[in-house]
Coordinates of N, CA and C in Angstrom, one line a residue:
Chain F
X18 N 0.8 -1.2 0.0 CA 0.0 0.0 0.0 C 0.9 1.3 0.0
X19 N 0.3 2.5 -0.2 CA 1.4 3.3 -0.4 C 1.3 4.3 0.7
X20 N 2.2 4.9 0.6 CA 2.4 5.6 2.5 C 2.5 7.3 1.8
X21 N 2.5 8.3 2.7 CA 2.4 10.2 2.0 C 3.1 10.0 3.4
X22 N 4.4 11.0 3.2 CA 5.0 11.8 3.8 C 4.8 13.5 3.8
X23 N 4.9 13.9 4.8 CA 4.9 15.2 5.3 C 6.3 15.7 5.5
X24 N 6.7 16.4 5.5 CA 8.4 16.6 5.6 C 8.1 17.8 7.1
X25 N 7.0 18.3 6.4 CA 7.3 20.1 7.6 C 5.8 19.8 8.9
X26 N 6.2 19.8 9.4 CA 5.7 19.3 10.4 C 4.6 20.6 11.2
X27 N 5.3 21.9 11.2 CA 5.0 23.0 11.6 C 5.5 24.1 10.8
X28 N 5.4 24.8 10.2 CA 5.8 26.0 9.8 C 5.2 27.4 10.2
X29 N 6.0 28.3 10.5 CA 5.3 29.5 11.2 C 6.0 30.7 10.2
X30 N 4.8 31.4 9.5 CA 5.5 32.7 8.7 C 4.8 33.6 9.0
X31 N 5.5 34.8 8.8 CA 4.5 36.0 8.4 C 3.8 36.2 7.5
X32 N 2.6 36.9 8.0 CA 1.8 37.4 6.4 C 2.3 37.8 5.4
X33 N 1.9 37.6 4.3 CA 2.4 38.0 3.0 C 3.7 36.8 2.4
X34 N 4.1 36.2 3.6 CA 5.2 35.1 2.9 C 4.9 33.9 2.2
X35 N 5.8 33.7 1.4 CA 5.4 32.5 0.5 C 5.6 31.3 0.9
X36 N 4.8 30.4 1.0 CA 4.5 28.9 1.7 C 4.6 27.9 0.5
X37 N 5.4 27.0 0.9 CA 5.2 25.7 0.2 C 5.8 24.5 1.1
X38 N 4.5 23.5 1.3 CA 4.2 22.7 1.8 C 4.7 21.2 1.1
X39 N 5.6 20.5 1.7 CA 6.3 19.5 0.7 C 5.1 18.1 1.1
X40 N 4.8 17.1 0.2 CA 4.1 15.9 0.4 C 4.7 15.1 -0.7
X41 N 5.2 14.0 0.0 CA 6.0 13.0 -1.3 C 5.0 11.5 -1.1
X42 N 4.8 10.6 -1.8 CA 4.1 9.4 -1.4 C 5.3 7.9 -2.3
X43 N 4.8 6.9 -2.2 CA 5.8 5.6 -2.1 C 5.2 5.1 -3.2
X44 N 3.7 5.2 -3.7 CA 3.3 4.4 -4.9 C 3.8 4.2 -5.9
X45 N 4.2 3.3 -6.6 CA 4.7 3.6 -8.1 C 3.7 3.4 -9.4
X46 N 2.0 3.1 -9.1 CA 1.9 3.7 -10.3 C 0.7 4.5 -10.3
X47 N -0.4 4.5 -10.9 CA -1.1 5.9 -11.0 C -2.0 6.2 -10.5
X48 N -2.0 7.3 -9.6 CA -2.8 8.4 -8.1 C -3.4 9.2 -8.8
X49 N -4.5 9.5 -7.7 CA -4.7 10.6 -7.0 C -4.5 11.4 -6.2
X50 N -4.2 12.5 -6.3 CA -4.0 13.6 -5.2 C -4.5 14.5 -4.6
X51 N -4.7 14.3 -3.0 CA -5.6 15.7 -3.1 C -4.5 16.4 -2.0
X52 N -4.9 17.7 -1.7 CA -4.8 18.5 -0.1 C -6.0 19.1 0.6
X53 N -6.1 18.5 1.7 CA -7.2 19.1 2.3 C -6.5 19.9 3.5
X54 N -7.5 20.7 3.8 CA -7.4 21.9 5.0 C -8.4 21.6 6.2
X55 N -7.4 21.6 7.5 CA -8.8 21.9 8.8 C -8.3 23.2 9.3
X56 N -9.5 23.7 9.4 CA -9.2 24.9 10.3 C -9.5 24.8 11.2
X57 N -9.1 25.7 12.7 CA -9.0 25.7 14.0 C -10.7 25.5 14.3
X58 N -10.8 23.8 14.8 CA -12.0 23.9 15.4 C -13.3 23.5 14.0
X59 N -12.8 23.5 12.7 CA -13.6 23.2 11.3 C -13.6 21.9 11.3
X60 N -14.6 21.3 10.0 CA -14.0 20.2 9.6 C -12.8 19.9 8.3
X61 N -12.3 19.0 8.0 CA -11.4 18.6 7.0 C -12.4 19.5 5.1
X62 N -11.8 20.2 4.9 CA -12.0 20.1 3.4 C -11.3 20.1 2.2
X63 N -12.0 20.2 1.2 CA -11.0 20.0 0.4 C -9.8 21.4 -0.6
X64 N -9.0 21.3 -0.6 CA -8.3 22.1 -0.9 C -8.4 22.1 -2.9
X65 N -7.4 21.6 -2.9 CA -7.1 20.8 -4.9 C -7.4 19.5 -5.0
X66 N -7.6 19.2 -6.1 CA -7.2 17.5 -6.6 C -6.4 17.6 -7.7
X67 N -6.2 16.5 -8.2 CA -5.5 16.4 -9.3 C -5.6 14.3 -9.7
X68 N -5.9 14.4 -10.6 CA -5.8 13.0 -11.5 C -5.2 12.8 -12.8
X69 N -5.3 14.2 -13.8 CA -5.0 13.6 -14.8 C -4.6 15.0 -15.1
X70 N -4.0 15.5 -16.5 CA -4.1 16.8 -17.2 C -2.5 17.2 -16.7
X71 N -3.0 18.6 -17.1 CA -1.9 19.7 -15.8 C -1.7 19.0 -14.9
X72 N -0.2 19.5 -14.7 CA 0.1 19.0 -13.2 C 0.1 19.7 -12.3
X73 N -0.1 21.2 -12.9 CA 0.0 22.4 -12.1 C -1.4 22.6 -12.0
X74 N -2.5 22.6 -10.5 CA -3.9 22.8 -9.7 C -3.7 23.7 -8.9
X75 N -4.9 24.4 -9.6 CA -4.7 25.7 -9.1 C -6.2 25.2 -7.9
X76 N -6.5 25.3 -6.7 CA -7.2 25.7 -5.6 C -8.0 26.1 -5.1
X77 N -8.8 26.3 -4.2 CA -9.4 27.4 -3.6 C -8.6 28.2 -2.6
X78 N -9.0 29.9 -2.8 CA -8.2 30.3 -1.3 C -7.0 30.7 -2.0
X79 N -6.9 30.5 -3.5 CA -4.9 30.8 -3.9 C -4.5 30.1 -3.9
X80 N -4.7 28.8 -3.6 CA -3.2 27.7 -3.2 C -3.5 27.0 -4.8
X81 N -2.1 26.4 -4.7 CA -1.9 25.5 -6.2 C -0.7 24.3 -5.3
X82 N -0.9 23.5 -6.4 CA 0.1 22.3 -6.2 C 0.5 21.9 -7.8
X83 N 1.9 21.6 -7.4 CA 2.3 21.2 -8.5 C 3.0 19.2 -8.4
X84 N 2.2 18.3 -9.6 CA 2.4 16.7 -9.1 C 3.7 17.0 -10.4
X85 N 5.1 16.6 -9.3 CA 5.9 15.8 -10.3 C 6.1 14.7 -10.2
X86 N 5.6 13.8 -11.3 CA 5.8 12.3 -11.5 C 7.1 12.0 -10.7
X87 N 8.3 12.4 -11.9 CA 9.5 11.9 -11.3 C 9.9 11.9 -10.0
X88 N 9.0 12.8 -9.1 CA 9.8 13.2 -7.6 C 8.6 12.5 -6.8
X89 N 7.5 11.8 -7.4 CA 6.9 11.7 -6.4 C 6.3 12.6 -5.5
X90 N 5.9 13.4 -6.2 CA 5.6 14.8 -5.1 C 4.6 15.6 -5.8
X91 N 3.9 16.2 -4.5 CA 2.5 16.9 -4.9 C 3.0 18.0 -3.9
X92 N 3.6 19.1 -4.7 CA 4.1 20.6 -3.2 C 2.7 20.9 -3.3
X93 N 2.3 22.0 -2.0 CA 1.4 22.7 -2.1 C 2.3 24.4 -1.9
X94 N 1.7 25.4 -2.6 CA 2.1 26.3 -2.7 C 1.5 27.4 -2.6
X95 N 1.3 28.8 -1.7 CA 0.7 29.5 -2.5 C 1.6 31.2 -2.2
X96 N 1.6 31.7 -2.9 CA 2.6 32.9 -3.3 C 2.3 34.0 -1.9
X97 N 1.5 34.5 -1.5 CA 1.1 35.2 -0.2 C 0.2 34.8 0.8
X98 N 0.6 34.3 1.9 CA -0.5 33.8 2.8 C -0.9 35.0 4.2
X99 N -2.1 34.7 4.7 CA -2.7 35.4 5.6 C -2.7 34.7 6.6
X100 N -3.1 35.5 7.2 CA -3.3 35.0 8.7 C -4.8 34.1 9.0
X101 N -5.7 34.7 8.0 CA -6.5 33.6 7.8 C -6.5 32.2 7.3
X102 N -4.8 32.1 6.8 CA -4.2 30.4 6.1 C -4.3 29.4 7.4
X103 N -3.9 30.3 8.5 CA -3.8 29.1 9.7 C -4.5 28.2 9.7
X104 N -4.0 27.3 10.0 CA -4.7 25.6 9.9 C -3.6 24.2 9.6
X105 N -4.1 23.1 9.7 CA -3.7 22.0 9.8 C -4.2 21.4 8.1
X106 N -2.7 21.6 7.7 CA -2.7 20.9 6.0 C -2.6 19.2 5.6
X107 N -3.0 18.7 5.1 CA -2.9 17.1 5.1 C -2.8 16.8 3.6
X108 N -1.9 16.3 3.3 CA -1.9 15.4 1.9 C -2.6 14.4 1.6
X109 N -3.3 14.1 0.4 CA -4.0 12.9 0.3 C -3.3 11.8 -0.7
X110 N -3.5 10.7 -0.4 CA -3.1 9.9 -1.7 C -4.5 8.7 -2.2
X111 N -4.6 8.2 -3.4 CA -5.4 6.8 -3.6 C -4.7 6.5 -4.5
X112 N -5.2 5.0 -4.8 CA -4.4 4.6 -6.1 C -5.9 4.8 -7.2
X113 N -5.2 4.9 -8.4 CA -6.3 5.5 -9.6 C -7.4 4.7 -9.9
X114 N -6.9 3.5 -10.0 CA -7.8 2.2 -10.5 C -7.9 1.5 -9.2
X115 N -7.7 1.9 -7.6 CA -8.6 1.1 -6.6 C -8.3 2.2 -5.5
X116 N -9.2 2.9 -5.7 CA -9.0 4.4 -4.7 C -10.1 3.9 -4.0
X117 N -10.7 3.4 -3.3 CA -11.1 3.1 -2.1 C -10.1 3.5 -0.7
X118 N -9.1 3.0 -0.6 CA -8.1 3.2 0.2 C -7.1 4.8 0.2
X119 N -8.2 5.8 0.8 CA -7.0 6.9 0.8 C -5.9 6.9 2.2
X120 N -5.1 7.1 1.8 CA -3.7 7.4 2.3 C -3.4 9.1 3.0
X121 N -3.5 9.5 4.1 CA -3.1 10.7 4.4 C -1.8 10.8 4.9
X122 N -0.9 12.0 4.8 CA 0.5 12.1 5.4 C 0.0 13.0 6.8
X123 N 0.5 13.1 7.9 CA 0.5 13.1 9.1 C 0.4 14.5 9.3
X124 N 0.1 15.7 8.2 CA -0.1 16.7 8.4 C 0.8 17.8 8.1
X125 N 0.7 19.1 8.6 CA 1.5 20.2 8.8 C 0.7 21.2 9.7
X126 N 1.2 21.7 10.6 CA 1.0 22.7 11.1 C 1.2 24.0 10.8
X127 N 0.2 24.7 9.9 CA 0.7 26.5 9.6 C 0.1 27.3 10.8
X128 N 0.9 27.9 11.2 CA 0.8 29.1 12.0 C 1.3 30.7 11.1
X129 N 0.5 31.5 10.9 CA 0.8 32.7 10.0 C 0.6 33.6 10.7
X130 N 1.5 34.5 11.4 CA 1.7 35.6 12.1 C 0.9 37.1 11.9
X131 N 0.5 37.6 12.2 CA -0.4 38.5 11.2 C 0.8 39.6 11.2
Chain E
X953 N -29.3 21.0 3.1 CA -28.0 19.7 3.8 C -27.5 19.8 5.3
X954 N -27.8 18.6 5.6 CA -26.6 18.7 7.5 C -25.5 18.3 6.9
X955 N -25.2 17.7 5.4 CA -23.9 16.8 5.4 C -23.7 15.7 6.2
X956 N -22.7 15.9 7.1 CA -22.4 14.6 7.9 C -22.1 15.2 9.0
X957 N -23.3 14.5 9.8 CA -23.2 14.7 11.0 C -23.0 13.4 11.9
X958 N -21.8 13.3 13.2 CA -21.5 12.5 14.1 C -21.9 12.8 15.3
X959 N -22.3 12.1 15.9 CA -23.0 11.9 17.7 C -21.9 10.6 18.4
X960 N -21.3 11.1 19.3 CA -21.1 11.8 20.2 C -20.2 13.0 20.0
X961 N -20.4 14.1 20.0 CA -19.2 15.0 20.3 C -17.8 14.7 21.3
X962 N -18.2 14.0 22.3 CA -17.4 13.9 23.3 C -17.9 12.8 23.7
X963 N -16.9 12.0 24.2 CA -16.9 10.4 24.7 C -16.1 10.4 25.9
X964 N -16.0 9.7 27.2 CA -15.0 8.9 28.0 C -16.0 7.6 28.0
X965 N -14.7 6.9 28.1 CA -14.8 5.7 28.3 C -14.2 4.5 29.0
X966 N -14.3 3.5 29.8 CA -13.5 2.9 30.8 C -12.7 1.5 29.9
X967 N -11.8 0.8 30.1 CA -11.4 -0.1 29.5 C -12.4 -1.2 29.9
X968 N -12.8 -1.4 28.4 CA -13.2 -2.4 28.4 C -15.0 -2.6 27.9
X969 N -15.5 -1.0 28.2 CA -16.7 -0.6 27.7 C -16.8 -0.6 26.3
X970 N -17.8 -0.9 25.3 CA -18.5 -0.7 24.5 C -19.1 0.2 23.5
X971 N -19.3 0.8 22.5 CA -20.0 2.2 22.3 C -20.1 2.2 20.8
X972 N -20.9 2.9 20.2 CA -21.4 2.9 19.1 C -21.1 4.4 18.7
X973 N -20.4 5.1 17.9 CA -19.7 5.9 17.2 C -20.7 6.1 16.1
X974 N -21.7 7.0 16.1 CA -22.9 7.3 15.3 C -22.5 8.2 13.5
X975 N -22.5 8.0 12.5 CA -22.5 8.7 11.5 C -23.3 8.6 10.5
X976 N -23.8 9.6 10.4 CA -25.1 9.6 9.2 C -24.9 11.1 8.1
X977 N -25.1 10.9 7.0 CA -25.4 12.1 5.5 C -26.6 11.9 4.8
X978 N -26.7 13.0 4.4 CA -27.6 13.6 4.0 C -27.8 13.5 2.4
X979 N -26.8 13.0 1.7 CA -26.2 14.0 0.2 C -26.6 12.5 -0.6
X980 N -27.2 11.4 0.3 CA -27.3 10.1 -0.5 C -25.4 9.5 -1.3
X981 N -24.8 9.8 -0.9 CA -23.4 9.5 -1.4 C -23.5 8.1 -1.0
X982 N -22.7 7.2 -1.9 CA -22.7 5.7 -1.7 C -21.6 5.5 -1.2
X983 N -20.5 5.7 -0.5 CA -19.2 5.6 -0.2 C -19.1 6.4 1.5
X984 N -18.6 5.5 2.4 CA -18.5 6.3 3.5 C -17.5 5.9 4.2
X985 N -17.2 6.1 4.9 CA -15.8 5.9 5.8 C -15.1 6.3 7.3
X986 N -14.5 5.6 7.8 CA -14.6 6.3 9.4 C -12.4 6.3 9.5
X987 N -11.9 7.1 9.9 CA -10.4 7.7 10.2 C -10.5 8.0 11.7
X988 N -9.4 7.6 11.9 CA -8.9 8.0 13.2 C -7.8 8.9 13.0
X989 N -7.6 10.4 14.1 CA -6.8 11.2 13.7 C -5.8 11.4 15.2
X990 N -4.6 10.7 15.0 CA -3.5 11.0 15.9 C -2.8 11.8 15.9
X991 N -2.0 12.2 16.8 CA -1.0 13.6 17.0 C 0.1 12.6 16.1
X992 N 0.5 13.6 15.1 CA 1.6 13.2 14.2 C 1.7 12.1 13.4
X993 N 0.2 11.6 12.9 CA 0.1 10.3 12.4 C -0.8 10.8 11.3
X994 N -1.7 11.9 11.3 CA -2.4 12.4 10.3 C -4.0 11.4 10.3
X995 N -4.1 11.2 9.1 CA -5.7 10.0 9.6 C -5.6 9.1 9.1
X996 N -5.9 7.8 9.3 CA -6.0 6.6 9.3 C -7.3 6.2 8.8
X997 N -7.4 5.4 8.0 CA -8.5 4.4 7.6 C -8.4 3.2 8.0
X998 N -9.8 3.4 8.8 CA -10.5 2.2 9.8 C -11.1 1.5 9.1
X999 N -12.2 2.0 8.7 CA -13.2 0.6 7.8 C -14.1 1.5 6.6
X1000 N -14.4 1.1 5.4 CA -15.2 1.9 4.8 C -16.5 0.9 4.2
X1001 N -17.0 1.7 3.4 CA -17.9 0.8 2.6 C -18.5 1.3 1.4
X1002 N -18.7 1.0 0.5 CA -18.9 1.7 -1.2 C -20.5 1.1 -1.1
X1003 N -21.5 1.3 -0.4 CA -22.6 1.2 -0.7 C -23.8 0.3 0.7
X1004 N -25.2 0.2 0.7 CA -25.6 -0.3 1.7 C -25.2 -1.9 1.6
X1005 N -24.5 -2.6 2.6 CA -24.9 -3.9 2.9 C -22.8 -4.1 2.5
X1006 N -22.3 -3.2 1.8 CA -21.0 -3.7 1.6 C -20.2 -2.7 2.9
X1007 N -19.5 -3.3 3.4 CA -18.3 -2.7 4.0 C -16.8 -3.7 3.8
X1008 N -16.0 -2.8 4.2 CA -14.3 -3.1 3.5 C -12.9 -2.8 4.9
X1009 N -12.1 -3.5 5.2 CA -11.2 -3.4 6.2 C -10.2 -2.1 5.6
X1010 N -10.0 -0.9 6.4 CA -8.6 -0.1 5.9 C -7.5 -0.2 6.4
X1011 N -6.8 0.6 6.6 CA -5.5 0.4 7.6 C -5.1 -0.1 8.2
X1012 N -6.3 0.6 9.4 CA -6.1 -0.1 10.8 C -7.9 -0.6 11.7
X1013 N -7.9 -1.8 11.1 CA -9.2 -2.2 11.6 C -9.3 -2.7 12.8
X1014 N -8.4 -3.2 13.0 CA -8.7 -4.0 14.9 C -9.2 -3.6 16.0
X1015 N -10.2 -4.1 16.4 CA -10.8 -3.8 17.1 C -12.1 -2.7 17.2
X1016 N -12.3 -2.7 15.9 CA -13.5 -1.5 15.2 C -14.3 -2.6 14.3
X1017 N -16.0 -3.0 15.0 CA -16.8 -3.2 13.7 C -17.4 -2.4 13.3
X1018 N -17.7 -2.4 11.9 CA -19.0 -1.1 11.0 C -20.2 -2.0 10.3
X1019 N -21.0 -1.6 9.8 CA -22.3 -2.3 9.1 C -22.8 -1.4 8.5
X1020 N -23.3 -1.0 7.3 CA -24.5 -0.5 6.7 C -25.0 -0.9 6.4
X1021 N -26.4 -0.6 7.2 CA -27.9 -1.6 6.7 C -28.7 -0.1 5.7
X1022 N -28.2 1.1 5.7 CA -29.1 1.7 4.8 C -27.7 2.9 4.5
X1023 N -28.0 4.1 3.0 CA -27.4 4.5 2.5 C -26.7 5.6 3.8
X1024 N -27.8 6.1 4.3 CA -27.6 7.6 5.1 C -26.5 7.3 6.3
X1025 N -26.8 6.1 7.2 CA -25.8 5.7 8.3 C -24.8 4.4 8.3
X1026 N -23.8 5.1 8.9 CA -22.5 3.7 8.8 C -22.1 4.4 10.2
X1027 N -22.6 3.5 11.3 CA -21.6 3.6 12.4 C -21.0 2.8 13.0
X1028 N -20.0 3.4 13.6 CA -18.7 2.5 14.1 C -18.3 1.8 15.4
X1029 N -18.5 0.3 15.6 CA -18.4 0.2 17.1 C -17.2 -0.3 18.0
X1030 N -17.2 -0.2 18.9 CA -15.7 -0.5 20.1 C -16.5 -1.4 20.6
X1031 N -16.0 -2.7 20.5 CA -16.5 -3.7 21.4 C -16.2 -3.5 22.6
X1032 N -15.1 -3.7 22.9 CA -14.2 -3.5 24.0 C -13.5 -2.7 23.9
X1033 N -13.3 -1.2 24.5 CA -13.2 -0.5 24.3 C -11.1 0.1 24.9
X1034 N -10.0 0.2 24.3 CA -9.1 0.1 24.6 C -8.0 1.2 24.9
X1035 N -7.0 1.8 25.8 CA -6.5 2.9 25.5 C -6.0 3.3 24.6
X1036 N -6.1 2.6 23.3 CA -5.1 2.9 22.4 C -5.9 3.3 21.2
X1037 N -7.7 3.5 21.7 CA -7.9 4.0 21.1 C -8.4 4.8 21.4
X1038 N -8.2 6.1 21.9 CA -8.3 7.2 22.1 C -7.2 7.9 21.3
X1039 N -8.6 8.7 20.6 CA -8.5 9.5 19.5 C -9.2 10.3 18.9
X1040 N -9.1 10.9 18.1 CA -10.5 11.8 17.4 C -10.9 10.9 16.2
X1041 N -12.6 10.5 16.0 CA -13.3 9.8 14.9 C -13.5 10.7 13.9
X1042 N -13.3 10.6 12.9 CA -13.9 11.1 11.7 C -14.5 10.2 10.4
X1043 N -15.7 11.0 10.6 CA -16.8 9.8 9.7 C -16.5 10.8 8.0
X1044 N -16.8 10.1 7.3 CA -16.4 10.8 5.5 C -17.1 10.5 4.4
X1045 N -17.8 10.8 3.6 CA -18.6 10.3 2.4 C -18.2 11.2 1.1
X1046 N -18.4 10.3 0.5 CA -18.6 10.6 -1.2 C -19.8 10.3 -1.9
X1047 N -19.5 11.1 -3.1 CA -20.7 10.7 -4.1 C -21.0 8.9 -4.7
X1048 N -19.7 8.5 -5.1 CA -19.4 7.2 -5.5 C -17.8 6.5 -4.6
X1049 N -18.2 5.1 -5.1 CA -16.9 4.6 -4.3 C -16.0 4.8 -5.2
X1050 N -16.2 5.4 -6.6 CA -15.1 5.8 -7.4 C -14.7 4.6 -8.4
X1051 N -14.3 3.7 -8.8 CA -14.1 3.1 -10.3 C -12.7 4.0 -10.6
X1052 N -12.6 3.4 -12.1 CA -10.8 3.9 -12.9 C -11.2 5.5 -12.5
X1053 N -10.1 6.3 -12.3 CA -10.0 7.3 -11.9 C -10.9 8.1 -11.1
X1054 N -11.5 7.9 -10.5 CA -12.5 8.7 -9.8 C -12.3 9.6 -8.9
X1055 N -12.4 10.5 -8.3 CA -11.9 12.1 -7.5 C -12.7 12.7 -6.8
X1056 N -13.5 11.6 -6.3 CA -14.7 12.1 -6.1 C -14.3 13.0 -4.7
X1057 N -14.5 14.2 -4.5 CA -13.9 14.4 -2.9 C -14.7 14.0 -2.0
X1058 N -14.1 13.7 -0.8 CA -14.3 13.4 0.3 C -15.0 14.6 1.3
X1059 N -16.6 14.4 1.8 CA -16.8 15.5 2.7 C -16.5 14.9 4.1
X1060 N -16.3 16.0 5.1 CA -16.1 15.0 6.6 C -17.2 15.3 7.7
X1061 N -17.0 14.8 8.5 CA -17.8 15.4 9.8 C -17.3 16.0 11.0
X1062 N -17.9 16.5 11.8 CA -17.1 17.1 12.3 C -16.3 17.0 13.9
X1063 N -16.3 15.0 13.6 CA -15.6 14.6 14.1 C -16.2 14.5 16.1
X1064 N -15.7 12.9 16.2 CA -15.8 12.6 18.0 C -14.5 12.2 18.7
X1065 N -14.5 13.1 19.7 CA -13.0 13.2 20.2 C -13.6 12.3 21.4
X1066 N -12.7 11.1 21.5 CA -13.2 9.6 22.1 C -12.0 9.5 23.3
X1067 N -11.6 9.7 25.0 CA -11.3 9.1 25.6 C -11.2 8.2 26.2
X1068 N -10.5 7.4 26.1 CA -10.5 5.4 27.1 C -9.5 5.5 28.2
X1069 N -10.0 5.5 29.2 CA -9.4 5.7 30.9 C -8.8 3.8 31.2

């Protein structure tokens, strides 16, 4: 089965700084991706997906992710964040042809300073 | 829409007690699912099910049965109830259980934070 790593555990920036959120996964052949967001006290939703096309997903809220095959990796990114970004980021994984089984990486903690 | 709503908000529970982990939607989605969310572990897939009468083992099943006898509810039970599972529940549905590529997103609920003494 395939496993999603989280690399950043916590990141704390000021407003207006540029965030990117690393998520790598172990599958070797063809996913789905998502990122979801909780906010303080929310439920989980959904941020991007991505299955096929572009690899560049653009978001709600400004965020984008970009899937590189080769690296195994879905960054999440977004060029200016607020202090309304705070929240708990999660990577998603499934596999394409038996996604029943999603896969989450253990999170990130954003804290954004106002 | 309620979406997905969970009962109990809040749980304690003694080793070895019992309890039924309530989740029901609204949206008719055929796909539902219950995660357990640890500090530093992110969420875990417990048991799911792609429709009434089918359910499926995920990750980490032991010690969690599920049933759906109709579309709207799939809840989750602790036979015996253990410290190791103390955790926050999160119940999750889709539209479909998805087929070749499917994306369907996931909505959640908004979760039962479960202590075992």
């Amino acid at each position: 089965a395939q496993s999603v790593s989280q690399h950043n555990h916590h990141v704390i920036l000021s407003e207006a700084a540029s965030l990117e959120l690393g998520c790598n996964y172990s599958y070797g052949g063809t996913v789905n991706l998502f990122w979801y967001v909780q906010y303080p006290g929310q439920h989980l939703q959904l941020l991007l997906k991505y299955f096929s096309g572009d690899p560049l997903v653009k978001g709600i809220k400004g965020f984008e992710a970009e899937f590189i095959k080769s690296k195994f990796s879905f960054n999440l990114r977004k060029p200016s964040v607020q202090w309304s970004d705070t929240a708990e980021y999660f990577c998603a994984v499934n596999e394409a042809y038996n996604n029943n089984d999603m896969r989450f990486g253990a999170g990130t903690r954003l804290t954004v300073k106002p | 829409n309620a979406g997905v709503t969970q009962t109990p908000k809040f749980q304690v529970l003694k080793t070895g007690q019992s309890m039924t982990l309530q989740c029901a939607q609204d949206m008719n989605h055929e796909y539902m699912s219950w995660y357990r969310q640890d500090p530093g572990m992110g969420l875990r897939l417990i048991h799911y099910s792609v429709g009434a009468g089918i359910t499926d083992q995920g990750e980490v099943p032991n010690g969690y049965n599920v049933s759906r006898s109709t579309t709207e509810d799939f809840p989750l039970r602790l036979l015996s109830a253990a410290p190791s599972q103390t955790s926050v529940y999160f119940c999750a549905s889709s539209y479909s259980s998805g087929g070749p590529r499917s994306v369907d997103e996931q909505f959640f609920g908004p979760g039962t934070r479960l202590t075992v003494l």
